[in-house]
Amino acid sequence: MATHATPAMNFEPGRNPGVTIPQVDPTTFYDAKGEHHPEGSTMLGFWLYLMSDCLIFAALFATYAVVGRNYAAGPSPKDLFDLPLVALNTSMLLFSSITYGFAMLEMEKGDLSRVQIWLAVTGLFGLAFVGLELYEFHHLIHEGATPQRSAFLSAFFTLVGTHGLHVSLGIVWLVTLMAQVHKRGLVPENKRRLLCLSMFWHFLDVIWIGVFTFVYLMGVLQ
Amino acid sequence: MSAASKAGHVERGHVDHGHGHGHGHADAGSHGSFKDYMTGFVLSVILTAIPFILVMGNILGNDRITGIVIMGFAVAQIVVHMIYFLHMNTKSEGGWTILALIFTLTLVIITLAGSLWVMYHLNTNMMPQHMHMG
C-alpha cells in the first residue's frame, strides 16, 4: 500500500547525513496504482459494514420466515402482538430518524448547541423505542411466551432482540459522540463520526420497516 | 475495478478536476437539505400509517391481498429512506455504494427466497403421508 513512504520509514537519523529525505505527508497514503485516497473512504468503509450488518439481518429474517409458524402448540402472533404498541414504537424510531436529520443539518451550519439538542432528542426517542420494546418483551415473557417456548418465539426474540441491541448500542454511541462534540466541538473528526452514526441510525430504521411489516403486521394477518 | 473507477473519475471530473476519485464528496453528496428530510419524513409517515390501518381495520378483507399490499408499502418506504435519509444515489463514492448495495440485495434475496424455497419443499416432502406414497 504505502510503497512511496518506505524511504522515509527506513531513515535513521545520523546514519546517512548526505541523503535528503523526501518530505512525505504522514496523513497521505497511496494504493498500489499510486492513486491518492481521500479521507472520505471512511464513508464507503462504513457503508460496507452496514451492508454486512444487513446480511446478518437477512439471515435472521430468513430464519424467522422458515420457523415463524412453528408454534409448538404455543401462542401465535395473533395472540401475542399488540399492534397499537408496535405502531407507537415505529413512530418513536421514525421521529428519532428525522431529529437526527435535523442534527445533521445544524452540523452543516456549524451550530454546536443545536446539534447537541437534536442529538439529545434523538437519544430520548431511541430510549423510548428500546423502553417500549423491553416492556413488550417483559410482557411476553410474563405471559409465558419465552424464547424457549417455540421455534417461532426463538426466531422472534432473536430477530427483534438483535435489532433492539443495535439501537441500544447506537444510543451508547450517540452519548459518546455528544461528549466528544461537547469536548472538542464540531471538528472534522467529529463531523465524520456523526455522519457514520447518522448512516447507522437511518439503517436501523430501514431494518425496522422490515421487522414491523414482516414480523408484526404479517404475523397478525396469518 | 478499473472500469468502475474510471467511471468515477469521469463523473466527478468536473467537480475536482480529476485529482483523485471521491475527493470532497463527504461535503458534497452525503447530506440532504431540510426539504429532503421533511419529504422523506412525510412519505415515511404515510407509508407506515397505511399498512397499519389496512391490517388493524381489516380494510381489504383478504389476508393474502393485504399481505402483498403491505409488503409493497414496505419496499416503497425502504426506497424512500434510502433516498431521503441515507442520501443514496448512483454517483456517491463513484458508484461504489450503489454497487455494494446491489450486491447485498442480491445476497439478501438469495438468502430469503432460497431458505423459503428449500425449507418449503423439505417440509412438504417430509410430511408423514408422503412417506408411504413415495
mmCIF file of C-alpha atoms in Angstrom, chain A residues 10-159:
data_model
loop_
_atom_site.group_PDB
_atom_site.id
_atom_site.type_symbol
_atom_site.label_atom_id
_atom_site.label_comp_id
_atom_site.label_asym_id
_atom_site.label_seq_id
_atom_site.Cartn_x
_atom_site.Cartn_y
_atom_site.Cartn_z
ATOM 1 C CA ASN A 10 13.867 3.288 6.811
ATOM 2 C CA PHE A 11 15.616 6.518 7.611
ATOM 3 C CA GLU A 12 17.673 6.525 10.762
ATOM 4 C CA PRO A 13 18.900 9.907 11.957
ATOM 5 C CA GLY A 14 22.686 10.387 11.795
ATOM 6 C CA ARG A 15 23.492 7.382 9.581
ATOM 7 C CA ASN A 16 23.282 8.996 6.140
ATOM 8 C CA PRO A 17 23.635 12.683 6.692
ATOM 9 C CA GLY A 18 24.116 13.406 2.989
ATOM 10 C CA VAL A 19 20.893 11.781 1.847
ATOM 11 C CA THR A 20 17.953 14.096 1.574
ATOM 12 C CA ILE A 21 14.740 12.539 2.621
ATOM 13 C CA PRO A 22 11.674 13.350 0.552
ATOM 14 C CA GLN A 23 9.076 15.025 2.658
ATOM 15 C CA VAL A 24 6.128 12.672 2.862
ATOM 16 C CA ASP A 25 2.959 13.962 4.379
ATOM 17 C CA PRO A 26 2.245 11.323 7.035
ATOM 18 C CA THR A 27 -1.508 11.577 6.533
ATOM 19 C CA THR A 28 -1.300 10.920 2.791
ATOM 20 C CA PHE A 29 -1.196 7.378 1.514
ATOM 21 C CA TYR A 30 -1.415 5.775 -1.880
ATOM 22 C CA ASP A 31 -2.709 2.489 -3.187
ATOM 23 C CA ALA A 32 -0.765 0.112 -5.439
ATOM 24 C CA LYS A 33 -1.537 2.213 -8.509
ATOM 25 C CA GLY A 34 -0.352 5.366 -6.801
ATOM 26 C CA GLU A 35 -3.841 6.807 -6.615
ATOM 27 C CA HIS A 36 -4.412 9.232 -3.810
ATOM 28 C CA HIS A 37 -7.026 8.061 -1.331
ATOM 29 C CA PRO A 38 -9.014 10.815 0.287
ATOM 30 C CA GLU A 39 -10.250 10.544 3.866
ATOM 31 C CA GLY A 40 -13.766 10.175 2.528
ATOM 32 C CA SER A 41 -13.223 6.455 2.073
ATOM 33 C CA THR A 42 -14.333 6.116 5.724
ATOM 34 C CA MET A 43 -17.882 6.624 4.491
ATOM 35 C CA LEU A 44 -17.565 3.852 1.928
ATOM 36 C CA GLY A 45 -15.989 1.557 4.507
ATOM 37 C CA PHE A 46 -18.787 2.248 6.944
ATOM 38 C CA TRP A 47 -21.339 1.661 4.227
ATOM 39 C CA LEU A 48 -19.736 -1.754 3.592
ATOM 40 C CA TYR A 49 -20.031 -2.520 7.323
ATOM 41 C CA LEU A 50 -23.724 -1.634 7.161
ATOM 42 C CA MET A 51 -24.151 -3.938 4.181
ATOM 43 C CA SER A 52 -22.535 -6.793 6.126
ATOM 44 C CA ASP A 53 -24.862 -5.994 9.029
ATOM 45 C CA CYS A 54 -27.714 -6.161 6.534
ATOM 46 C CA LEU A 55 -26.654 -9.742 5.761
ATOM 47 C CA ILE A 56 -26.854 -10.657 9.467
ATOM 48 C CA PHE A 57 -30.428 -9.370 9.499
ATOM 49 C CA ALA A 58 -31.148 -11.185 6.228
ATOM 50 C CA ALA A 59 -30.114 -14.460 7.882
ATOM 51 C CA LEU A 60 -32.309 -13.710 10.915
ATOM 52 C CA PHE A 61 -35.264 -12.749 8.690
ATOM 53 C CA ALA A 62 -34.779 -15.965 6.709
ATOM 54 C CA THR A 63 -34.752 -17.974 9.953
ATOM 55 C CA TYR A 64 -37.931 -16.261 11.074
ATOM 56 C CA ALA A 65 -39.539 -16.846 7.683
ATOM 57 C CA VAL A 66 -38.757 -20.564 7.871
ATOM 58 C CA VAL A 67 -39.711 -21.324 11.506
ATOM 59 C CA GLY A 68 -42.058 -18.377 12.141
ATOM 60 C CA ARG A 69 -45.157 -20.593 12.030
ATOM 61 C CA ASN A 70 -43.852 -23.429 14.170
ATOM 62 C CA TYR A 71 -45.788 -22.585 17.319
ATOM 63 C CA ALA A 72 -45.300 -25.961 19.076
ATOM 64 C CA ALA A 73 -48.933 -25.691 20.240
ATOM 65 C CA GLY A 74 -47.974 -22.421 21.912
ATOM 66 C CA PRO A 75 -49.192 -18.869 21.304
ATOM 67 C CA SER A 76 -49.279 -17.491 17.757
ATOM 68 C CA PRO A 77 -48.511 -13.892 16.672
ATOM 69 C CA LYS A 78 -52.239 -13.146 16.657
ATOM 70 C CA ASP A 79 -52.441 -13.985 20.380
ATOM 71 C CA LEU A 80 -49.333 -12.044 21.332
ATOM 72 C CA PHE A 81 -48.738 -8.944 19.256
ATOM 73 C CA ASP A 82 -50.215 -5.636 20.325
ATOM 74 C CA LEU A 83 -50.320 -3.553 17.129
ATOM 75 C CA PRO A 84 -51.032 -0.134 18.732
ATOM 76 C CA LEU A 85 -47.866 -0.636 20.816
ATOM 77 C CA VAL A 86 -45.893 -1.568 17.696
ATOM 78 C CA ALA A 87 -47.274 1.498 15.898
ATOM 79 C CA LEU A 88 -46.139 3.691 18.799
ATOM 80 C CA ASN A 89 -42.732 2.014 18.749
ATOM 81 C CA THR A 90 -42.443 2.564 14.994
ATOM 82 C CA SER A 91 -43.286 6.245 15.351
ATOM 83 C CA MET A 92 -40.586 6.635 18.056
ATOM 84 C CA LEU A 93 -37.950 5.298 15.661
ATOM 85 C CA LEU A 94 -39.256 7.390 12.779
ATOM 86 C CA PHE A 95 -39.199 10.555 14.902
ATOM 87 C CA SER A 96 -35.655 9.758 16.007
ATOM 88 C CA SER A 97 -34.634 9.453 12.354
ATOM 89 C CA ILE A 98 -35.945 12.894 11.437
ATOM 90 C CA THR A 99 -34.456 14.518 14.557
ATOM 91 C CA TYR A 100 -31.069 13.001 13.714
ATOM 92 C CA GLY A 101 -31.524 14.505 10.267
ATOM 93 C CA PHE A 102 -32.084 17.904 11.920
ATOM 94 C CA ALA A 103 -28.881 17.412 13.934
ATOM 95 C CA MET A 104 -27.024 16.794 10.656
ATOM 96 C CA LEU A 105 -28.492 19.975 9.139
ATOM 97 C CA GLU A 106 -27.394 22.003 12.190
ATOM 98 C CA MET A 107 -23.946 20.400 11.898
ATOM 99 C CA GLU A 108 -23.763 21.751 8.345
ATOM 100 C CA LYS A 109 -24.478 25.225 9.697
ATOM 101 C CA GLY A 110 -21.945 24.721 12.483
ATOM 102 C CA ASP A 111 -24.427 25.413 15.287
ATOM 103 C CA LEU A 112 -22.941 23.365 18.117
ATOM 104 C CA SER A 113 -25.624 23.834 20.779
ATOM 105 C CA ARG A 114 -28.464 22.962 18.394
ATOM 106 C CA VAL A 115 -26.588 19.860 17.232
ATOM 107 C CA GLN A 116 -26.408 18.786 20.871
ATOM 108 C CA ILE A 117 -30.106 19.479 21.443
ATOM 109 C CA TRP A 118 -31.209 17.469 18.398
ATOM 110 C CA LEU A 119 -28.828 14.641 19.300
ATOM 111 C CA ALA A 120 -30.306 14.572 22.791
ATOM 112 C CA VAL A 121 -33.850 14.474 21.379
ATOM 113 C CA THR A 122 -32.790 11.638 19.064
ATOM 114 C CA GLY A 123 -31.345 9.761 22.026
ATOM 115 C CA LEU A 124 -34.573 10.199 24.001
ATOM 116 C CA PHE A 125 -36.677 8.846 21.129
ATOM 117 C CA GLY A 126 -34.212 5.955 20.858
ATOM 118 C CA LEU A 127 -34.548 5.294 24.593
ATOM 119 C CA ALA A 128 -38.345 5.385 24.269
ATOM 120 C CA PHE A 129 -38.107 2.819 21.480
ATOM 121 C CA VAL A 130 -35.871 0.482 23.492
ATOM 122 C CA GLY A 131 -38.009 1.009 26.586
ATOM 123 C CA LEU A 132 -41.228 0.090 24.761
ATOM 124 C CA GLU A 133 -39.537 -2.956 23.275
ATOM 125 C CA LEU A 134 -38.281 -4.103 26.689
ATOM 126 C CA TYR A 135 -41.796 -3.551 28.065
ATOM 127 C CA GLU A 136 -43.180 -5.724 25.251
ATOM 128 C CA PHE A 137 -40.575 -8.446 25.858
ATOM 129 C CA HIS A 138 -41.245 -8.359 29.589
ATOM 130 C CA HIS A 139 -44.976 -8.642 28.936
ATOM 131 C CA LEU A 140 -44.491 -11.600 26.563
ATOM 132 C CA ILE A 141 -42.199 -13.459 28.944
ATOM 133 C CA HIS A 142 -44.613 -12.760 31.792
ATOM 134 C CA GLU A 143 -47.363 -14.411 29.730
ATOM 135 C CA GLY A 144 -45.196 -17.482 29.258
ATOM 136 C CA ALA A 145 -44.185 -16.628 25.682
ATOM 137 C CA THR A 146 -40.475 -17.031 26.373
ATOM 138 C CA PRO A 147 -37.812 -17.635 23.710
ATOM 139 C CA GLN A 148 -37.745 -21.295 24.779
ATOM 140 C CA ARG A 149 -41.485 -21.792 24.192
ATOM 141 C CA SER A 150 -41.444 -22.440 20.409
ATOM 142 C CA ALA A 151 -39.304 -22.036 17.291
ATOM 143 C CA PHE A 152 -41.452 -19.049 16.351
ATOM 144 C CA LEU A 153 -40.666 -17.291 19.631
ATOM 145 C CA SER A 154 -36.953 -18.156 19.450
ATOM 146 C CA ALA A 155 -36.740 -16.639 15.984
ATOM 147 C CA PHE A 156 -38.860 -13.658 17.031
ATOM 148 C CA PHE A 157 -36.760 -12.801 20.080
ATOM 149 C CA THR A 158 -33.507 -13.267 18.147
ATOM 150 C CA LEU A 159 -34.547 -11.039 15.247
#
